[in-house]
Coordinates of C-alpha atoms and ligand atoms in Angstrom, one line a residue:
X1479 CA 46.1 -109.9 40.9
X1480 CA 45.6 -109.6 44.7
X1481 CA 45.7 -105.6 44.2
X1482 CA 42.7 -105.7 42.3
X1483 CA 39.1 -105.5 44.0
X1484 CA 37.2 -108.3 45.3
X1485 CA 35.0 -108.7 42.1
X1486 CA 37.6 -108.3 39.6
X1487 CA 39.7 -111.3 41.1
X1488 CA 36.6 -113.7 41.6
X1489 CA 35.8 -113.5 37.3
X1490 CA 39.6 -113.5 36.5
X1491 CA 40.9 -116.1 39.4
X1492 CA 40.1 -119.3 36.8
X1493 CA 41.8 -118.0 33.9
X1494 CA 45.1 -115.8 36.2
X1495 CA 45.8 -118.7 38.5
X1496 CA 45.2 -121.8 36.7
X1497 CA 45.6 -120.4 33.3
X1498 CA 43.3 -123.4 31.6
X1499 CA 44.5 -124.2 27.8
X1500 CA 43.7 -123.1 24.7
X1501 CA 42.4 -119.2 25.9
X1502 CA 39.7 -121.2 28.1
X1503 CA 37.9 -119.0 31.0
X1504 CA 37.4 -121.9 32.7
X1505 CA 39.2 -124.4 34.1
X1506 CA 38.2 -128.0 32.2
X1507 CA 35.9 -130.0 34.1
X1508 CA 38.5 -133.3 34.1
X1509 CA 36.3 -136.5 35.8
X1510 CA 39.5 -139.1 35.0
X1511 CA 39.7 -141.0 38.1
X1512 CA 43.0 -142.2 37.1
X1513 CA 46.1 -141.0 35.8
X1514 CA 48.6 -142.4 33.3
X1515 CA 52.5 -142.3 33.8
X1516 CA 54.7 -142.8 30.9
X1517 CA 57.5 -143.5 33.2
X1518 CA 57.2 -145.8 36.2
X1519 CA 59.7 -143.6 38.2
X1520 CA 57.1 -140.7 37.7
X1521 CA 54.2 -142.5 39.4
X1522 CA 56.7 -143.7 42.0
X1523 CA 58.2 -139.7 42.5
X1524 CA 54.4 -138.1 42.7
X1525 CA 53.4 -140.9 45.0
X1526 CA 56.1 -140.3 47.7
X1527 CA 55.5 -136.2 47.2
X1528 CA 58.9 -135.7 45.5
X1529 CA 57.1 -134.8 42.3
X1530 CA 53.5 -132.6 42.2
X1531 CA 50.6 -134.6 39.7
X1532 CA 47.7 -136.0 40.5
X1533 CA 47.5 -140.1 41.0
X1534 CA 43.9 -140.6 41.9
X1535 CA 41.2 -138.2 42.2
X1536 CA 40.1 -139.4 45.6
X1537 CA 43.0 -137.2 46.4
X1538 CA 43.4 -134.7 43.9
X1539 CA 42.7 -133.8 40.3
X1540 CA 43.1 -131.1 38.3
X1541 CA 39.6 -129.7 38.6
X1542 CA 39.5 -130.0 42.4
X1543 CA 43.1 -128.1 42.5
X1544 CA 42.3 -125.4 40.5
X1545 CA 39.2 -124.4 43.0
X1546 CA 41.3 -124.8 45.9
X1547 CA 43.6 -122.4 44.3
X1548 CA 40.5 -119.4 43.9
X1549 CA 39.8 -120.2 47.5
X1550 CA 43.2 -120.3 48.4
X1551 CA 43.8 -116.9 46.8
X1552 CA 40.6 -114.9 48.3
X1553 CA 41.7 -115.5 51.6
X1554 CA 45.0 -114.9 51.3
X1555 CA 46.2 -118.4 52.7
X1556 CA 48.9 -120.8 52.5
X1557 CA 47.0 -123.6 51.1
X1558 CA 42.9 -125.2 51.1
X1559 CA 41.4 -128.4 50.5
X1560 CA 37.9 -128.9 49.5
X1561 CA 35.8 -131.6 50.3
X1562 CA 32.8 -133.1 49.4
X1563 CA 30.4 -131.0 51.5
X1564 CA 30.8 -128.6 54.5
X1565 CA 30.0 -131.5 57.4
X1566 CA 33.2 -133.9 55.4
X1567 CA 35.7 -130.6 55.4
X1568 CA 34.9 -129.8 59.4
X1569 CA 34.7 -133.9 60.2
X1570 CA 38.0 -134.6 58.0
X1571 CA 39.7 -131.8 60.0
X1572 CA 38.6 -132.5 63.8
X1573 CA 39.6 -136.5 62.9
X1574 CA 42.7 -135.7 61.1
X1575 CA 44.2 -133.0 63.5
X1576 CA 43.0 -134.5 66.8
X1577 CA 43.2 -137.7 69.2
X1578 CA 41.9 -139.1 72.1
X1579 CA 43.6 -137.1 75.4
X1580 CA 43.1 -133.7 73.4
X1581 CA 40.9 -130.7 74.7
X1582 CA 39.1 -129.0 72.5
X1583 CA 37.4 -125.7 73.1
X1584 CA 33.9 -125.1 71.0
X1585 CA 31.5 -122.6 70.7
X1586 CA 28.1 -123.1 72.5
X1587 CA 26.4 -121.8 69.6
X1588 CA 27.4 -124.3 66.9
X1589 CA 25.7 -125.2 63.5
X1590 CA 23.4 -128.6 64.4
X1591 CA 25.4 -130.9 62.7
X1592 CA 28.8 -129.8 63.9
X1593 CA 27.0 -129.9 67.3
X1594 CA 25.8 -133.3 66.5
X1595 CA 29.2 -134.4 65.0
X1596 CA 31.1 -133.3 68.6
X1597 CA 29.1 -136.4 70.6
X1598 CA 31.1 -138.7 67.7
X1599 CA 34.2 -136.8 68.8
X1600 CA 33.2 -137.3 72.7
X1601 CA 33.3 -141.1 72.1
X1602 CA 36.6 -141.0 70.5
X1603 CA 38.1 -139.5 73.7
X1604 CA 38.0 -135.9 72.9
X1605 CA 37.7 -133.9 75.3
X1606 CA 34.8 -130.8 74.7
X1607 CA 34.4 -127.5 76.4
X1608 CA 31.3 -125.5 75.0
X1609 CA 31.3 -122.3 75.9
X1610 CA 29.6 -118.8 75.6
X1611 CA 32.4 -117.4 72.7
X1612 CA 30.8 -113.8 72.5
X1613 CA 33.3 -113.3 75.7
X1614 CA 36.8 -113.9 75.9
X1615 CA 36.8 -114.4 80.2
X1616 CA 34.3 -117.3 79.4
X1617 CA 36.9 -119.0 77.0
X1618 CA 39.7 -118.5 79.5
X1619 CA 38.5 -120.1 82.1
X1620 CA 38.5 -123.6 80.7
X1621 CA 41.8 -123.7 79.0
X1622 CA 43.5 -126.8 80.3
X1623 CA 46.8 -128.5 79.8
X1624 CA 46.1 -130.6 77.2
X1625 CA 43.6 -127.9 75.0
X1626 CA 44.9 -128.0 71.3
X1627 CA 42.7 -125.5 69.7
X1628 CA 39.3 -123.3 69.7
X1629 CA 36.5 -124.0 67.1
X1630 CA 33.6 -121.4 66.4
X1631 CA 31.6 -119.8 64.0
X1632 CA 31.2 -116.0 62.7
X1633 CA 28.0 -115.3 63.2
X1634 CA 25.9 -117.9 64.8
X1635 CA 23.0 -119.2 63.6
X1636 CA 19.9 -119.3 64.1
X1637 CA 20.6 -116.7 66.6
X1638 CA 23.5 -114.4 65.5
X1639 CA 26.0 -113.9 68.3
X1640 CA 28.6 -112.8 67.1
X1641 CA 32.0 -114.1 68.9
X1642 CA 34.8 -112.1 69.7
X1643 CA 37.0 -113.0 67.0
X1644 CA 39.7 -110.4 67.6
X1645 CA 39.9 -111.0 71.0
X1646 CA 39.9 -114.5 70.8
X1647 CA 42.2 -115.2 68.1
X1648 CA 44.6 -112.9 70.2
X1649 CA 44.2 -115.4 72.8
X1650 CA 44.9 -118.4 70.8
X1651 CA 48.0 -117.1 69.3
X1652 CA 49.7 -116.2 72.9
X1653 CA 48.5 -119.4 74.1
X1654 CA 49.5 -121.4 70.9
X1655 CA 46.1 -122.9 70.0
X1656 CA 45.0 -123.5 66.5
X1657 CA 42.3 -121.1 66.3
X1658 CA 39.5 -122.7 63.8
X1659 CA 36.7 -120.5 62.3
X1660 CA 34.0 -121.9 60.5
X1661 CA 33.4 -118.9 58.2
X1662 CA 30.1 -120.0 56.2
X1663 CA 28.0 -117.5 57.2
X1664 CA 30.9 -114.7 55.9
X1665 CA 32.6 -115.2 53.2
X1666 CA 35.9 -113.8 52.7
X1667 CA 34.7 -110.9 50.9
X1668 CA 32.5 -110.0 54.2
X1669 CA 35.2 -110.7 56.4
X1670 CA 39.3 -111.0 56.0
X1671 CA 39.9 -114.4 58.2
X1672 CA 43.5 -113.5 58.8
X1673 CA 43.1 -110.1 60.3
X1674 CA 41.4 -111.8 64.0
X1675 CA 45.1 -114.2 63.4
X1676 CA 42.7 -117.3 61.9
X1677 CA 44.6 -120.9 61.9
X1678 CA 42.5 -122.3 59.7
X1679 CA 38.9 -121.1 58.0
X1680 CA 36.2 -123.7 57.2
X1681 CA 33.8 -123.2 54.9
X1682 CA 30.4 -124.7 53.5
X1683 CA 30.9 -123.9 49.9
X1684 CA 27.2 -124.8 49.3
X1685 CA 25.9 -121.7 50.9
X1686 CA 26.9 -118.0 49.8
X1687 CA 30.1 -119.3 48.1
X1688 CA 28.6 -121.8 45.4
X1689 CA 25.1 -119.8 46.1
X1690 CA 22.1 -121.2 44.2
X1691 CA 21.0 -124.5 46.1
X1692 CA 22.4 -126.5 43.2
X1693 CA 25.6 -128.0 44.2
X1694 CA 27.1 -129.0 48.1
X1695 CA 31.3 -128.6 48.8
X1696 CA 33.3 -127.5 51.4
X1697 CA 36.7 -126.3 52.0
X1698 CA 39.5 -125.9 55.1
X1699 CA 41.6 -122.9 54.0
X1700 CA 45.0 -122.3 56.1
X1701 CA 45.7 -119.0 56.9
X1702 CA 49.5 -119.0 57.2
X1703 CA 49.6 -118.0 60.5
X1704 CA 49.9 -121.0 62.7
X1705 CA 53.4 -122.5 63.5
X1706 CA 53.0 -126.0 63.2
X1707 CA 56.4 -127.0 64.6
X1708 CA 54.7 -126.5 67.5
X1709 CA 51.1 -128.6 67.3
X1710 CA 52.8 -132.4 68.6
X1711 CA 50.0 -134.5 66.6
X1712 CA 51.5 -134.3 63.0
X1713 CA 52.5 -137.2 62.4
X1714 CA 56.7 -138.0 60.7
X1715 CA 55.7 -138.8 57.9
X1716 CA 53.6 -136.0 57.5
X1717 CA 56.7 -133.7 58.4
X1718 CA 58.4 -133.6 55.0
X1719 CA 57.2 -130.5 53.5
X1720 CA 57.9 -127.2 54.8
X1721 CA 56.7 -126.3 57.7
X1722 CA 53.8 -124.1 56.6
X1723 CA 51.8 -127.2 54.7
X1724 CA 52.5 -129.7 57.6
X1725 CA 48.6 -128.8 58.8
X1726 CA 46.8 -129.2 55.4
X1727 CA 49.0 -132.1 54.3
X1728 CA 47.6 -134.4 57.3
X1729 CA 44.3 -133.3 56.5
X1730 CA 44.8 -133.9 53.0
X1731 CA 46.6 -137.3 53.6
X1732 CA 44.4 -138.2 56.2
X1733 CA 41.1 -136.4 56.2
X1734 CA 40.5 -136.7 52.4
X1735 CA 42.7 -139.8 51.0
X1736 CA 41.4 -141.8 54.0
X1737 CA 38.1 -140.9 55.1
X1738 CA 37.7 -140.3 51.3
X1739 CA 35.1 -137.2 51.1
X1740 CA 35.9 -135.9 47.8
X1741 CA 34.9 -133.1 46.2
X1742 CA 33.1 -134.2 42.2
X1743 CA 35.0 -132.2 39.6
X1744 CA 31.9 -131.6 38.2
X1745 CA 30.9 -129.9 41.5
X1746 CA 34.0 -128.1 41.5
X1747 CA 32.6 -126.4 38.4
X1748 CA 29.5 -125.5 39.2
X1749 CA 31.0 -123.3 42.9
X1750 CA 33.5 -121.6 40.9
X1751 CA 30.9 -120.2 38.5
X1752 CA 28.5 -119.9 41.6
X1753 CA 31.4 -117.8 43.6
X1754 CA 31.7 -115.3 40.6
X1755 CA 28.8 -113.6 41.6
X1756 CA 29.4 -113.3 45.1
X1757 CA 30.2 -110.2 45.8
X1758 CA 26.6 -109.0 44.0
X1759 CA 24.7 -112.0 45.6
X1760 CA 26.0 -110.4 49.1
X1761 CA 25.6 -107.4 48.6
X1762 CA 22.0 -107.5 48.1
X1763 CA 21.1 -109.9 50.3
X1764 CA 22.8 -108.4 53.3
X1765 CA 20.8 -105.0 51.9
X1766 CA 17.8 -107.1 51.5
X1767 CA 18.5 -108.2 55.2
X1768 CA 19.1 -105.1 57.0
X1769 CA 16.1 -103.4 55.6
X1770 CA 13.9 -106.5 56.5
X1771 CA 15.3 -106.5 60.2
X1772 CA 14.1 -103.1 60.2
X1773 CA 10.7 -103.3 58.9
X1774 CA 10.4 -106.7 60.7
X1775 CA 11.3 -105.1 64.2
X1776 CA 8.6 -102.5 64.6
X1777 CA 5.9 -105.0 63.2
X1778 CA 3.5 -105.6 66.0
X1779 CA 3.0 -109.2 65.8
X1780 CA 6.9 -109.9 66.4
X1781 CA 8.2 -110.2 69.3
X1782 CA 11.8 -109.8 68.4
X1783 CA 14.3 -109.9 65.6
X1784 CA 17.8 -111.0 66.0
X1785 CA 19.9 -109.9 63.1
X1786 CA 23.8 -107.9 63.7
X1787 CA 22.8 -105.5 61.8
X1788 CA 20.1 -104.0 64.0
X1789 CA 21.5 -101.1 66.6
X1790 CA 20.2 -103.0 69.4
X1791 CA 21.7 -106.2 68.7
X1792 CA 24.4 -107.3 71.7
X1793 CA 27.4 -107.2 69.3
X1794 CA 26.4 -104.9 66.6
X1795 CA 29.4 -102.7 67.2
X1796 CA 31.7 -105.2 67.2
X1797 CA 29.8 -107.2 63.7
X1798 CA 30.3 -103.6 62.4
X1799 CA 33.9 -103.9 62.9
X1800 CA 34.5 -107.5 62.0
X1801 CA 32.1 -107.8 58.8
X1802 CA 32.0 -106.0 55.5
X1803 CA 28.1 -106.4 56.2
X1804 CA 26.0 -107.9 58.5
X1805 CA 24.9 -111.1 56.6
X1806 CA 21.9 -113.1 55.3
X1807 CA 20.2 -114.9 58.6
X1808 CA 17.7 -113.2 60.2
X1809 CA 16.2 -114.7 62.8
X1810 CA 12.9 -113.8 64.7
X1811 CA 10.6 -114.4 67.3
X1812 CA 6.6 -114.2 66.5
X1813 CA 4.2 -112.5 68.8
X1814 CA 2.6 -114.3 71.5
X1815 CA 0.2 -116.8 69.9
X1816 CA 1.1 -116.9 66.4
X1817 CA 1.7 -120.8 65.9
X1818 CA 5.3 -120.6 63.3
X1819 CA 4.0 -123.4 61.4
X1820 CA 1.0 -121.9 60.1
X1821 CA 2.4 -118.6 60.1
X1822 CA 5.0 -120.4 57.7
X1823 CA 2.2 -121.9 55.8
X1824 CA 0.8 -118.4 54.6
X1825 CA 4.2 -116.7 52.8
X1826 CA 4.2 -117.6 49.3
X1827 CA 7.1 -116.5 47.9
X1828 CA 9.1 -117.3 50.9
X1829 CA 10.1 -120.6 50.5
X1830 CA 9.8 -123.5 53.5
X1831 CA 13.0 -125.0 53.5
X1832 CA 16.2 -125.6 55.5
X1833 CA 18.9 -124.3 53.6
X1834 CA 20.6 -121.1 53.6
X1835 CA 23.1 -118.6 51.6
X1836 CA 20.9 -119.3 48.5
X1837 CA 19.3 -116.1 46.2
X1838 CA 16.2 -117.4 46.9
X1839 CA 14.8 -116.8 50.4
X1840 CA 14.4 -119.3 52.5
X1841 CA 12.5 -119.8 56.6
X1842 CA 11.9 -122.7 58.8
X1843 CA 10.6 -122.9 62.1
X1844 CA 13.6 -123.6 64.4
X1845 CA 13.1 -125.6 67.5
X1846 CA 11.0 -128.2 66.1
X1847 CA 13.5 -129.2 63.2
X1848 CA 16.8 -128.3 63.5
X1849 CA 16.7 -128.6 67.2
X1850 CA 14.1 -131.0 67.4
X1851 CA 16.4 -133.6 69.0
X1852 CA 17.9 -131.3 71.9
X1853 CA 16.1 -130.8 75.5
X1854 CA 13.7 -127.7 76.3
X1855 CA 17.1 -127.2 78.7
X1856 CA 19.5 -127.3 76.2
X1857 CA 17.4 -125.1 73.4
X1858 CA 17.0 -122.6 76.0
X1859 CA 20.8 -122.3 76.6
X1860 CA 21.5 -122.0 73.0
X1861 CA 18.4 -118.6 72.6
X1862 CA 16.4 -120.7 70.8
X1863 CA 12.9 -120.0 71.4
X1864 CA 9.6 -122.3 70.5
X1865 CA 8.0 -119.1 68.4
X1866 CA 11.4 -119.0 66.6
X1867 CA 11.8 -119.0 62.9
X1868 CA 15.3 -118.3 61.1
X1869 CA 15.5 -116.8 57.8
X1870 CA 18.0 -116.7 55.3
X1871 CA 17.6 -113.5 53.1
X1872 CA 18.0 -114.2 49.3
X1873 CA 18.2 -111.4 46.5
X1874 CA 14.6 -111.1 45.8
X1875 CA 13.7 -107.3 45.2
X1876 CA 12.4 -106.0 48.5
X1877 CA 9.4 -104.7 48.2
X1878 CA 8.1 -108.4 46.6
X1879 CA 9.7 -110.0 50.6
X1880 CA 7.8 -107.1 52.4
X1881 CA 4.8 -107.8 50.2
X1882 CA 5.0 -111.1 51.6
X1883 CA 5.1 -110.7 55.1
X1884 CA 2.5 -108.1 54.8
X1885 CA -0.1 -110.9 53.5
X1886 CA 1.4 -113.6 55.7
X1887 CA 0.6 -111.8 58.6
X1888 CA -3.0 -110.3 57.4
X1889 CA -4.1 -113.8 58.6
X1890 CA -3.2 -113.4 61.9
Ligands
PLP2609 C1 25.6 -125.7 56.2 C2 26.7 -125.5 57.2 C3 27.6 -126.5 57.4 C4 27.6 -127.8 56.7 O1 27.8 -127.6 55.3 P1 27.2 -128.7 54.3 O2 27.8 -128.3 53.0 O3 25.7 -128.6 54.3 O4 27.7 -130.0 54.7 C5 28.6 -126.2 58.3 N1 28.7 -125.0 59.0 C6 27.8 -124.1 58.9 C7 27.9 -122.8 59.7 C8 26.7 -124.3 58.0 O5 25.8 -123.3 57.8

């Protein structure tokens, strides 16, 4: 199976790795909250982890397994948990693996609810760094005693720096820090997690994975490459299994039993049949994207586009070597004068939304939503400018996107 290409392993996963009954392609959608045990001693065994089954499908069922398992597989890991959205996989990991006294180091440029999430953190006693993660010296310097991993994102949105994974993850491995990488804007067929020496990969399985703005999940994926003998906050009891599943069993015990942000098995469903298609979905829209950057950047009333893909972007080279393509967001900056809110109001097949990864493409004016609650200061030290409005490239043919643009901007 994992000799086969990307595509051919997405259809097949379902039917190779869970092998569902009765010749099924998919897995059964199973919603039993409960399980029943012919034999007491049975419950008891798959209770105190002697025994695999499922007891209660706050913690696992059959149809959340069997997802966890495609995910699992594409990446190449040693394990994944899914979760009920992207925000519960990130929040049951940072609560689950970390405690008051710990230093954590964290991208500047962060999604706006991780950012918003890390003030919750602050008050539990975490300690936060944020720092500029496109350069290695800039992580360095605020490595402390008590720092316990690194937290960042692929590409950065809304606008895409790209961090220095390889560097980075170098860094973290001679240094012995989980290295964290919320991956949602690349999915694994864009970009192989394990190559820049990953810990753990995060995901939002409502964007590219699941794909069509109809369902919301999330998943923590471990790579395999992180010795956890060697990270002092898992607890004893979480200890029993072998070493390699020490990470994802406190997470699972903790993060998902206790704090209870399940994944629906019906929701389960709907991503695995969304994630079939990925490898088409991304391929057109980071073709869509890249030919839009283009056609965007020598428009006259823009002031700038910010996409990896473009020559002049500050880490095209290295998004070139990191990415299997350069992604869906595309960002930009509108020429002097031209308000983004009514410039919004005149696309028409563009849609006004915040969302992203969808096949449908989407745009928002940036610093007066998603940033809407952060100073001028603090928008400025993130690149986000007041003219700003992020994109997220769906699979739309192009010449109906450019159409768009073309009458938006007639108006102007
Ligand atoms: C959307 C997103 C999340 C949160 O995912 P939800 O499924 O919406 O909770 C986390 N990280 C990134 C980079 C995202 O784009």
């Amino acid at each position: 199976m994992n000799n086969k290409g990307f595509t051919t392993r997405l259809i097949h996963a379902d039917r190779l790795i869970n092998q569902p009954e009765s010749g099924a392609v998919h897995q059964a959608t199973n919603n039993s909250v409960l399980f029943e045990f012919k034999r007491a001693q049975e419950l008891v065994d798959v209770f105190q982890g002697k025994q695999t089954g499922h007891v209660y499908s706050r913690s696992s069922s059959s149809s959340t397994v069997a997802l966890q398992n495609i995910l699992n597989n594409l990446e190449g890991g040693a394990g994944a948990v899914t979760f009920a959205t992207g925000m519960a996989a990130i929040t049951a990991t940072m609560l689950s693996l970390f405690k008051a006294g710990d230093h954590l180091i964290l991208s500047r440029f962060l999604f706006g609810n991780t950012r918003s999430l890390t003030e919750t953190m602050e008050s539990l006693g975490i300690s936060l760094s944020f720092v500029d993660v496109t350069d290695l010296t800039k992580v360095e310097k605020v490595l402390q005693v008590n720092t316990k991993a690194v937290f960042l994102e692929t590409i950065a949105n809304p606008v895409t720096q790209v961090a220095d994974l390889t560097a980075i993850g170098r860094w973290c491995s001679a240094n012995q820090l989980l290295f964290i990488i919320d991956t949602t804007m690349t999915p694994p067929n864009l970009f192989d997690a394990k190559s820049v020496l990953a810990s753990l990969t995060i995901s939002s399985l409502t964007k590219y994975i699941a794909g069509h703005g109809n369902v919301l999940g999330g998943a923590v994926v471990d790579c395999g490459t992180f010795d956890w003998s060697k990270f002092d906050n898992i607890l004893d009891i979480y200890r029993g299994a072998a070493v390699a599943q020490w990470g994802l069993t406190q997470i699972r015990k903790r993060g998902l039993r206790d704090m209870g942000g399940t994944l629906a098995p019906d929701s389960a469903h709907a991503i695995s049949v969304g994630l079939e298609t990925l490898v088409l979905r991304t391929q057109r829209i980071c073709d869509n994207a890249l030919r839009l950057a283009r056609y965007l950047q020598s428009h006259p009333k823009i002031a700038k586009v910010y996409y990896p893909g473009l020559a002049d972007h500050p880490q095209h080279a290295r998004a070139k070597e990191l990415f299997k393509g350069f992604g869906g967001i595309l960002s930009l900056d509108l020429a002097d004068g031209i308000d983004p809110i009514a410039f919004l109001d005149q696309l028409k097949l563009v849609i006004c939304a915040t969302h992203l990864g969808d096949t449908r493409t989407l745009a928002l004016p940036v610093a007066s939503t998603i940033y809407f609650e952060s100073s001028a200061e603090q928008r400025k030290q993130m690149g986000v400018n007041d003219n700003m409005i992020r994109m997220s490239i769906g699979i739309e043919d192009f010449e109906d996107l450019v159409s768009d643009f073309d009458q938006a901007f007639s108006h102007f």
